[in-house]
XYZ file of C-alpha atoms in Angstrom:
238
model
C 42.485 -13.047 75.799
C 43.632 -9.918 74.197
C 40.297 -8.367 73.496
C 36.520 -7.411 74.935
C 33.727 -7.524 72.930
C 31.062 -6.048 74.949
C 27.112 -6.550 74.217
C 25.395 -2.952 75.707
C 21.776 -3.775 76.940
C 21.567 -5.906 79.894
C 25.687 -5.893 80.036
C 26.969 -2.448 80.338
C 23.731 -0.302 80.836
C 20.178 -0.960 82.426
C 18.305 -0.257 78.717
C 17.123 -3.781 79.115
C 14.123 -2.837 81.193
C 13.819 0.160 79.035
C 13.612 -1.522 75.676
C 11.451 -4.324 77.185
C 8.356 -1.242 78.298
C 8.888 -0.024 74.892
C 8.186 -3.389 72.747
C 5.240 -3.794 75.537
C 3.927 -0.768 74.703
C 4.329 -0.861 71.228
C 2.800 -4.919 70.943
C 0.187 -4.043 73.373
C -1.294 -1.592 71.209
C -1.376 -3.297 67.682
C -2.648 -6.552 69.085
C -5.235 -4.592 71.259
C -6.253 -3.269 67.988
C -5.870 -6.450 66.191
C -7.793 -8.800 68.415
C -9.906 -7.135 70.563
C -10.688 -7.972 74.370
C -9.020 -11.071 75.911
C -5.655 -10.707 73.431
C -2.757 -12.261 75.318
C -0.269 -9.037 75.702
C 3.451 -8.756 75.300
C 5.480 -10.412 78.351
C 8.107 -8.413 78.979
C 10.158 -11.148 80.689
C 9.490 -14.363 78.487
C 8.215 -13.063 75.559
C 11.086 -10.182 75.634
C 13.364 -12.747 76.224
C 12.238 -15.796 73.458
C 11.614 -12.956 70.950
C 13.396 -9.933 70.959
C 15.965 -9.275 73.573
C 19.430 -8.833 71.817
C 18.005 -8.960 68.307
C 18.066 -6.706 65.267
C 14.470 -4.710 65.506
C 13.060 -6.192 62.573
C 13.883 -9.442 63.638
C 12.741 -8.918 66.918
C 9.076 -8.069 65.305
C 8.925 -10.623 63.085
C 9.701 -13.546 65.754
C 7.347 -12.398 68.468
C 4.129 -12.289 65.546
C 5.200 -15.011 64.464
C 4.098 -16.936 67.863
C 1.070 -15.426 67.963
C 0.439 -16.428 64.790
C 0.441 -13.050 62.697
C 2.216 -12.357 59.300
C 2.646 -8.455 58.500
C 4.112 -6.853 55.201
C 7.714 -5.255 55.714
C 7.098 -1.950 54.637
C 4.119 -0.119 53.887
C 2.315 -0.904 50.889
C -0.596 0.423 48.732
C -3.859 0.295 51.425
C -1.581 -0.560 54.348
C -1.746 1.051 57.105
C 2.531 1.797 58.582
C 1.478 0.661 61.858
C 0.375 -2.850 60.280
C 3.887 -3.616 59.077
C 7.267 -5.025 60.594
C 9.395 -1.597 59.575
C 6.613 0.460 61.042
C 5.964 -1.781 64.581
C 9.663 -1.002 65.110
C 10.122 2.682 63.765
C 7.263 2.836 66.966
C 8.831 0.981 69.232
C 12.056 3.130 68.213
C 10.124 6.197 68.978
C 8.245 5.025 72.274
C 12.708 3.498 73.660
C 13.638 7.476 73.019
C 10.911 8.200 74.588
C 11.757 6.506 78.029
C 15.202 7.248 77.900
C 14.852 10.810 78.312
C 12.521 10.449 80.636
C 14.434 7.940 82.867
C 17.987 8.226 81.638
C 20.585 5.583 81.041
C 22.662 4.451 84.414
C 25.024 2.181 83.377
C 25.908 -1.141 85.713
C 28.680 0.085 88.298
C 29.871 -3.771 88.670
C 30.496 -3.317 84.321
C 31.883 0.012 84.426
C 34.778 -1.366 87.114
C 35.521 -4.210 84.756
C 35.984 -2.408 81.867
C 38.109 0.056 83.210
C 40.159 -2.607 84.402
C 40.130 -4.437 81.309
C 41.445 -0.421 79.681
C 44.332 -0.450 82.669
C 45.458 -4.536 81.412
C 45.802 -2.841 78.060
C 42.635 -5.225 76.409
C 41.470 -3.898 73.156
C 37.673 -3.084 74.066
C 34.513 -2.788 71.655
C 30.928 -2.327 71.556
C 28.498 -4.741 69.495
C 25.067 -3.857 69.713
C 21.948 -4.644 68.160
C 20.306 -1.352 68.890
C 20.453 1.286 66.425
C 20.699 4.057 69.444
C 23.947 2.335 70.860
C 26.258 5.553 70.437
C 23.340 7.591 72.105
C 22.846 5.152 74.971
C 26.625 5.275 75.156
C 27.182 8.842 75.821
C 23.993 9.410 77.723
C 25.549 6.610 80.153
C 29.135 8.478 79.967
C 31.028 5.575 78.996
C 31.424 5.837 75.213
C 35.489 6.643 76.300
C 35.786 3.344 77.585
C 35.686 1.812 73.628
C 37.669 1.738 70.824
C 35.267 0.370 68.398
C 31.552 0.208 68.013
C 29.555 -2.234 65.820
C 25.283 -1.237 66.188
C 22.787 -1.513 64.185
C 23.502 1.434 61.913
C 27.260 0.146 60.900
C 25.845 -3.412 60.284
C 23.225 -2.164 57.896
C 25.673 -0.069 56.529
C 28.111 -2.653 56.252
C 24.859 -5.439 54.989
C 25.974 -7.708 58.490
C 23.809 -9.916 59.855
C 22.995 -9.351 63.536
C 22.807 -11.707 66.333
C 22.288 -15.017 66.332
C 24.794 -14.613 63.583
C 28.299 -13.667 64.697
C 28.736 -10.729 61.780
C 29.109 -7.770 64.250
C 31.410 -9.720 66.421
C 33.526 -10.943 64.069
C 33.682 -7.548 62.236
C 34.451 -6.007 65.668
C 37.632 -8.630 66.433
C 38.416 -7.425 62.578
C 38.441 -3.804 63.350
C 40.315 -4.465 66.497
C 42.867 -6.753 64.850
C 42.314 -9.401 66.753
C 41.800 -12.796 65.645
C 38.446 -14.357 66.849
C 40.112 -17.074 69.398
C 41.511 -13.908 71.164
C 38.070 -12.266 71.938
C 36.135 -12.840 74.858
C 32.476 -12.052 74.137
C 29.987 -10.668 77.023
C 26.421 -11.554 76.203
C 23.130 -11.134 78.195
C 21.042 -12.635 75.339
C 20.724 -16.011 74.440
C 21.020 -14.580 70.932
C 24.064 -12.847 71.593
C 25.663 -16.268 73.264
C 24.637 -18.093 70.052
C 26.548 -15.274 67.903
C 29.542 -15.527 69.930
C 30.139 -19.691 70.232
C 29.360 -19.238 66.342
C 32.111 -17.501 65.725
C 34.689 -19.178 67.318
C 35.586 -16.869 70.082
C 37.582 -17.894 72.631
C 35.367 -16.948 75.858
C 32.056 -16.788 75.980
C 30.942 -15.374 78.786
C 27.114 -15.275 79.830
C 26.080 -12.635 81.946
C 22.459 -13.388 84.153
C 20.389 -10.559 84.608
C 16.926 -12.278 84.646
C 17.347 -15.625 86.471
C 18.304 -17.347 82.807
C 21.830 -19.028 83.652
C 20.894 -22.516 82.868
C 19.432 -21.495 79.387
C 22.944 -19.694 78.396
C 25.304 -22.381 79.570
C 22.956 -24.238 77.658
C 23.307 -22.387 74.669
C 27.197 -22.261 74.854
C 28.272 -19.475 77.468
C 31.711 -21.181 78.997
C 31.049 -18.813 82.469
C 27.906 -17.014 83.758
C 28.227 -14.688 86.057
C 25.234 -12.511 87.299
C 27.535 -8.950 87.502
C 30.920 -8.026 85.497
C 32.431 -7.714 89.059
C 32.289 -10.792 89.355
C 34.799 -11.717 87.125
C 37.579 -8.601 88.364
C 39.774 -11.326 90.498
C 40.557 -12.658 87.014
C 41.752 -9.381 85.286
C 45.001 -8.782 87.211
């Protein structure tokens, strides 16, 4: 391999947890509103996982209605309220993430930070794809943006009209900003989303990375290793 292409949440930093108490918050309160006592509220293990982890926001708001059976405008419309609409769910959810990582802070994963410093000292080209809109934030607030060459979030893709995870877009635009063909990437993925966008396109390594007790589901949805910390993986860097 003569490249990295690192996912952020859940791989390099702890947002995962962060993001997930967002959506909950931000679910919770719409379908509190929408259905009243007894509503079935936002998991923020399964449902964060099936729904929304490692997705584009919009996606992510869309897919989790959608299994509870709801269907909102995109945007707001004549007589609609913002909060009743996919762009405005997320614009809260947006707000509420911000939010939390002030108050909390970002700590990236010590096991991820070794790696990828190794990775830097073996001379492997190193980016950032990311489905979050607040990567280059989350990257500096962790103090590890140095460790990157590239970064491909949310912002560049819609910028650039890519389509995020589980289509390979931002990877493959990464590799191409790297100049690195796609069989010479490695892609690190803690989303089953993210390990559908990187056996997509081709790359040569797909590596899995089990934060939530949900190896079997990414071998099963093409990770070639799992491992449950970057460190895992440093015997293999020399």
């Amino acid at each position: 391999m003569r490249a990295c292409l690192f996912d952020l949440d859940g791989v390099l930093t702890r947002t995962a947890v962060v993001h997930a108490a967002a959506w909950k918050e931000t679910f919770d309160a719409f379908l509190a509103a929408q259905e009243g006592v007894g509503f079935r509220p936002f998991d923020p293990v399964d449902d964060y996982d099936a729904y929304v982890d490692g997705l584009p926001r919009a996606d992510g708001v869309r897919g989790f209605l959608a299994s509870r059976g709801i269907s909102l405008p995109e945007d707001a419309a004549s007589g609609v309220p913002k909060l009743h609409t996919v762009r405005g769910l997320g614009d809260r959810k947006n707000v509420l993430l911000l939010r939390l990582i002030r108050e909390r802070g970002v700590e990236a994963y010590p096991g991820s930070v070794r790696y990828v410093r190794a990775v830097r000292s073996a001379a492997l080209r190193r980016a950032v794809v990311s489905s979050s809109a607040n990567c280059q934030d989350v990257l500096v607030a962790a103090d590890i943006a140095d460790l990157f060459e590239v970064r491909i979030d949310a912002v560049i893709a819609s910028a650039r009209s890519l389509a995020g995870k589980p289509h390979p877009d931002t990877f493959l635009a990464a590799a191409r900003m790297l100049g690195i063909v796609p069989s010479g990437c490695a892609v690190f993925e803690d989303s089953l989303a993210g390990v559908d966008a990187g056996r997509a396109g081709g790359f040569g390594l797909v590596v899995g990375v089990d934060r939530t007790g949900q190896a079997a589901a990414l071998h099963e949805h093409g990770a070639d290793v799992v491992v449950h910390d970057l460190a895992e993986l440093l015997k293999d860097t020399s």
